[in-house]
Structure formats: C-alpha cells, structure tokens
Coordinates of C-alpha atoms in Angstrom, one line a residue:
M142 CA 0.0 0.0 0.0
W143 CA 1.3 3.5 -0.9
Q144 CA 2.1 5.7 2.1
N145 CA 3.5 9.2 2.3
P146 CA 5.5 9.5 5.6
E147 CA 4.6 13.2 6.0
L148 CA 0.9 12.5 5.6
V149 CA 1.0 9.5 7.9
S150 CA 2.8 11.5 10.6
G151 CA 0.2 14.2 10.3
T152 CA 2.5 17.0 9.2
A153 CA 0.5 17.6 6.0
S154 CA -2.9 17.4 7.7
R155 CA -5.3 20.4 7.3
S156 CA -7.7 21.8 9.9
A157 CA -11.3 20.7 9.7
D158 CA -12.2 24.4 9.8
A159 CA -10.0 25.4 6.8
P160 CA -12.1 27.2 4.2
D161 CA -10.2 25.6 1.4
R162 CA -11.0 21.9 1.9
I163 CA -9.4 19.8 -0.9
S164 CA -11.8 17.8 -3.1
V165 CA -11.4 15.5 -6.1
V166 CA -14.2 15.1 -8.6
T167 CA -13.8 12.3 -11.2
G168 CA -15.9 12.5 -14.4
A169 CA -15.7 16.2 -13.8
A170 CA -16.4 17.3 -17.4
G171 CA -19.9 15.8 -17.6
G172 CA -23.0 17.9 -16.9
I173 CA -23.3 16.8 -13.3
G174 CA -19.5 17.0 -12.9
R175 CA -19.2 20.6 -14.1
A176 CA -22.1 21.6 -11.8
T177 CA -20.4 19.8 -8.9
V178 CA -17.1 21.4 -9.5
N179 CA -18.7 24.8 -9.6
A180 CA -20.6 24.1 -6.4
L181 CA -17.5 23.1 -4.5
L182 CA -15.5 26.1 -5.8
A183 CA -18.3 28.4 -4.7
R184 CA -18.0 27.1 -1.1
G185 CA -14.3 27.6 -1.1
D186 CA -12.9 24.1 -1.8
R187 CA -9.7 23.5 -3.7
V188 CA -10.8 21.2 -6.5
I189 CA -9.0 18.7 -8.7
A190 CA -11.2 18.2 -11.8
F191 CA -10.3 14.7 -13.1
D192 CA -11.5 13.6 -16.5
V193 CA -10.3 12.1 -19.8
D194 CA -11.0 15.5 -21.3
P195 CA -10.6 18.3 -18.7
S196 CA -10.7 21.1 -21.4
P197 CA -13.9 22.7 -20.0
F198 CA -11.8 23.8 -17.0
V199 CA -9.1 26.5 -16.6
Q200 CA -6.3 26.3 -14.1
S201 CA -6.6 28.6 -11.2
D202 CA -5.5 28.9 -7.5
H203 CA -8.5 26.8 -6.5
L204 CA -9.0 24.6 -9.5
T205 CA -6.6 22.0 -10.9
P206 CA -7.8 20.3 -14.2
L207 CA -6.2 16.9 -14.6
A208 CA -6.5 14.6 -17.6
G209 CA -6.8 10.9 -16.9
D210 CA -8.9 7.7 -17.1
A211 CA -10.4 6.5 -13.8
T212 CA -10.0 2.9 -14.9
R213 CA -6.2 3.2 -15.5
A214 CA -4.0 2.6 -12.5
A215 CA -1.2 4.9 -13.8
D216 CA -3.6 7.8 -14.3
V217 CA -5.1 7.3 -10.8
E218 CA -1.6 7.3 -9.4
T219 CA -1.0 10.7 -10.9
L220 CA -4.3 11.9 -9.4
L221 CA -3.1 10.7 -6.0
H222 CA 0.2 12.6 -6.3
T223 CA -1.6 15.7 -7.4
A224 CA -3.8 15.6 -4.3
V225 CA -0.7 15.0 -2.2
A226 CA 1.0 18.1 -3.6
L227 CA -2.1 20.2 -2.6
G228 CA -1.6 18.9 1.0
G229 CA -4.3 16.2 1.6
L230 CA -7.8 15.2 0.7
H231 CA -11.2 15.8 2.4
V232 CA -13.7 15.0 -0.3
L233 CA -13.7 12.3 -3.0
I234 CA -16.6 12.4 -5.5
N235 CA -16.8 9.5 -7.9
L236 CA -18.9 10.6 -10.9
V237 CA -17.5 8.4 -13.6
G238 CA -20.1 6.1 -15.2
S239 CA -21.9 5.0 -18.4
P240 CA -25.6 4.3 -19.2
C241 CA -24.8 0.8 -20.6
T242 CA -28.2 0.4 -22.3
G243 CA -29.6 -2.7 -23.9
R244 CA -31.8 -5.7 -23.0
F245 CA -30.2 -8.8 -21.5
E246 CA -29.9 -10.8 -24.7
A247 CA -28.8 -7.8 -26.7
L248 CA -25.8 -7.0 -24.5
T249 CA -22.4 -8.2 -25.7
L250 CA -19.5 -9.2 -23.5
D251 CA -17.7 -6.0 -24.5
D252 CA -20.8 -4.0 -23.4
W253 CA -20.9 -5.7 -20.1
R254 CA -17.1 -5.3 -19.4
T255 CA -17.1 -1.7 -20.5
G256 CA -20.0 -0.9 -18.3
F257 CA -18.5 -2.7 -15.3
E258 CA -15.2 -0.9 -15.7
L259 CA -16.8 2.5 -15.9
N260 CA -19.5 2.1 -13.2
L261 CA -17.7 0.0 -10.7
T262 CA -14.0 -0.5 -11.3
S263 CA -13.4 3.2 -11.6
V264 CA -14.9 3.8 -8.2
W265 CA -13.0 0.9 -6.6
L266 CA -9.7 1.9 -8.2
V267 CA -9.9 5.6 -7.4
T268 CA -11.2 5.0 -3.8
R269 CA -8.6 2.3 -3.2
K270 CA -5.7 4.5 -4.3
L271 CA -6.8 7.7 -2.5
L272 CA -8.0 6.1 0.7
P273 CA -4.6 6.4 2.5
L274 CA -4.6 10.1 1.8
L275 CA -8.2 10.5 3.1
R276 CA -7.1 8.6 6.3
A277 CA -4.1 10.9 6.7
T278 CA -6.0 14.1 6.4
A279 CA -7.6 15.7 9.4
G280 CA -11.2 16.8 9.8
D281 CA -14.5 15.7 8.1
R282 CA -13.8 13.4 5.2
V283 CA -16.3 11.9 2.8
I284 CA -16.6 9.7 -0.3
V285 CA -19.6 10.4 -2.5
N286 CA -20.6 7.9 -5.2
L287 CA -23.0 8.7 -8.0
S288 CA -25.7 6.0 -8.2
S289 CA -29.1 6.1 -10.1
T290 CA -32.8 5.6 -9.5
L291 CA -32.3 2.5 -11.7
A292 CA -30.4 0.8 -8.9
R293 CA -33.8 0.4 -7.2
V294 CA -36.4 0.1 -10.0
S295 CA -36.6 -2.4 -12.8
D296 CA -36.2 -1.5 -16.4
P297 CA -35.3 -4.2 -19.0
D298 CA -33.6 -1.6 -21.2
T299 CA -31.0 -0.8 -18.6
I300 CA -30.6 -4.1 -16.9
A301 CA -26.8 -4.0 -16.7
Y302 CA -26.6 -0.4 -15.7
G303 CA -29.2 -1.0 -12.9
A304 CA -27.2 -4.0 -11.7
F305 CA -24.0 -2.0 -11.6
K306 CA -25.6 0.9 -9.7
A307 CA -27.2 -1.5 -7.3
A308 CA -23.8 -3.0 -6.6
L309 CA -22.4 0.5 -6.2
E310 CA -25.0 1.3 -3.5
H311 CA -24.1 -1.9 -1.7
L312 CA -20.5 -1.0 -1.9
S313 CA -21.2 2.5 -0.5
R314 CA -23.2 1.2 2.4
T315 CA -20.7 -1.5 3.4
L316 CA -17.7 0.8 2.9
A317 CA -19.4 3.3 5.2
I318 CA -19.4 0.7 8.0
D319 CA -15.9 -0.4 7.2
L320 CA -14.5 3.2 7.4
A321 CA -16.6 4.4 10.3
A322 CA -13.8 3.8 12.7
D323 CA -11.6 6.2 10.6
H324 CA -14.5 8.7 10.7
I325 CA -14.6 8.7 6.9
R326 CA -18.2 9.0 5.6
V327 CA -19.5 7.3 2.5
V328 CA -22.7 8.5 0.8
A329 CA -24.4 7.7 -2.5
V330 CA -26.5 10.2 -4.5
A331 CA -29.0 8.7 -6.9
P332 CA -30.5 10.9 -9.6
G333 CA -33.1 10.0 -12.1
P334 CA -32.8 11.4 -15.7
V335 CA -31.0 14.8 -15.7
S336 CA -31.4 17.4 -18.4
G337 CA -28.5 18.2 -20.5
T338 CA -26.8 14.8 -19.9
R339 CA -26.6 11.5 -21.7
S340 CA -29.8 10.4 -20.0
D341 CA -31.6 13.3 -21.5
Q342 CA -30.3 12.2 -24.9
Q343 CA -31.6 8.6 -24.3
W344 CA -35.0 9.6 -22.8
S345 CA -36.5 12.7 -24.2
E346 CA -37.5 15.1 -21.4
E347 CA -40.3 16.4 -23.7
Q348 CA -41.7 12.9 -24.0
F349 CA -40.9 11.4 -20.6
G350 CA -40.5 14.3 -18.2
R351 CA -44.2 14.6 -17.8
L352 CA -44.3 11.1 -16.3
N353 CA -42.1 12.2 -13.4
P354 CA -44.2 12.9 -10.3
L355 CA -42.8 16.5 -10.4
G356 CA -43.3 16.7 -14.2
R357 CA -39.8 17.2 -15.4
F358 CA -36.2 16.0 -15.2
A359 CA -33.6 17.2 -12.7
T360 CA -31.1 19.9 -13.6
P361 CA -27.3 19.3 -13.1
N362 CA -27.3 22.0 -10.5
E363 CA -30.0 20.3 -8.5
V364 CA -28.0 17.1 -8.3
A365 CA -24.8 19.0 -7.6
S366 CA -26.4 20.9 -4.7
V367 CA -27.2 17.6 -3.0
I368 CA -23.7 16.3 -3.6
A369 CA -22.3 19.5 -2.2
F370 CA -24.5 19.2 0.9
V371 CA -23.6 15.5 1.7
S372 CA -19.9 16.3 1.2
S373 CA -20.0 19.3 3.5
T374 CA -19.4 19.5 7.2
A375 CA -23.1 20.4 7.6
A376 CA -23.7 16.7 6.8
S377 CA -21.0 15.4 9.2
F378 CA -23.4 12.7 10.7
V379 CA -24.6 11.5 7.3
T380 CA -23.1 8.2 6.2
G381 CA -24.1 4.8 4.8
C382 CA -27.2 6.0 3.0
V383 CA -28.5 6.9 -0.5
Y384 CA -29.9 10.3 -1.3
A385 CA -32.5 10.1 -4.2
V386 CA -32.7 13.2 -6.4
D387 CA -35.3 11.9 -8.8
G388 CA -38.5 13.9 -8.3
G389 CA -40.2 10.9 -6.8
D390 CA -39.4 8.3 -9.5
S391 CA -38.1 5.8 -7.0
A392 CA -41.2 6.2 -5.0
L393 CA -43.3 5.6 -8.1
G394 CA -41.2 2.4 -8.7
V395 CA -40.7 2.3 -12.5
G396 CA -37.8 2.9 -14.8
W397 CA -37.5 5.0 -17.9
G398 CA -37.6 2.4 -20.6
A399 CA -40.1 -0.3 -21.4
P400 CA -42.1 0.0 -18.1
R401 CA -42.9 3.7 -18.9
R402 CA -44.1 2.7 -22.3
L403 CA -46.7 0.4 -20.8
G404 CA -48.7 3.4 -19.8
P405 CA -50.0 6.4 -21.8
L406 CA -47.8 9.4 -22.4
S407 CA -50.6 11.9 -22.4

C-alpha cells in the first residue's frame, strides 16, 4: 500500500475548519460533474477536476484540471500525487459512469465489461488509491458515489446499468461501515434522468418528463447541490445512505424504458 511519511505522521494534515478543503471530482467534465465542481468552488474548496478531457476547466488557484482515465491505475496514481501536492484530501466524489443500455440478450460481453469498468472498477480503483490520503487528512472526510434511481427500480432496457448501480450502492453502504472507525463517511447520491446529460439524450425530457411525479427532469445544478451538501461539514453525521434526487421516480417504482411505455404518455 502506498504511504507518504509526512501524511501518515500528520504534518500535512489540514484543519477541519479550513475554508479551502481539498476535493477530487472524477468524471468532472460531464454535466453533473461541471455543476459539482462549480458548487465546490463556490463554497471555497480547492478542487481537482479529473476527466479524460478536462478542457472545460481553466487552471486557477482553487482549480486543478487533470487529464486521466479513472479505470487506469497509472492515471489514478497521478491523481493521487496531485492531491498529495495540494496537502491532503477531504472529499472524493466519484462521478465516472456509463448508461450501458440494452436488454439482457442484446448485451455483448464488451458492453458488459465496459459498463462494469466505468461504473464499478473506476470507483473501486480511485477510492482504493486515494483512501490512504483520506485517512491521513484531518477533519471531516467523505466519499460520494453517483448512483441512479435505476439501482432500485426495474427497467429491462437498462438491466446492466441498474445491476452496476445496485452494486455501487451496496459497496457504498458497506464501505461506510468499514470506514466508520476512521471517521470517513460514504454516501451515494442517486438521480433519475437529468437534463443536458446523456440520460436526456436517451430519454427525451419532452416525452418522458411529464411522467415524473414533479413533471420534469432534474437539472445538473439540483444534483450538484445535494452532492455539495452531503460532502459538507453540515452533513457530518450522514453516512451509509443513498440520497435520491429523482423527483419521486423511485417512490413511483418504475424505470425509464419499457415500463414507462406500458402506460399512456398523455
């Protein structure tokens, strides 16, 4: 296991009251990712925006864009050392994922492996690599994983994606118990379809938004605001749970593909 002697000894730890907590956001260039980065910057965090294409971001005193693939160990090692150079890590937000659509018999082995790598391996690898740094940093520390309403409702068109996100929620709950002794929190945030993202491209908001109990899709900022809350010191007693940001879809209990089409759209 990688260890930095200065961090382990505590010399690089930062105060829990420091206004510039250090945060990592993976999948930062997506719609939810950009909104999350902006929300963290607005509250004073120093943010590493990690993505295969970080071009939407401009380097500043509080923002470090970093190119990399969250499924590649060498790239995640670079992410680790970038956070070490900033002095620690308080918040890790895992947003990398892929819709992985298709019914069971239509899915290829490549589809399955790619979806598994993006939705689960990325979270495991980044968390595993950065966990020693989280442990060595003082104050409130938290891991936030992006799940989906489809982890809890059935939709044949997204069977693999739903399975991956259900596994991610189990991982989040169990890791929260495992890391409780270290006072590291783990929370999942589970949106339904979000406007301006790939889910909006797959399921038209004009067509399907009206079927949501609140009559529309979420905005990236609405999801980011919940991520910002659960990763803040205001949520310091929140761990081992899933926050749904889906306008009541999970309460309704149906997905966004075939089950929706069973009913009228008018």
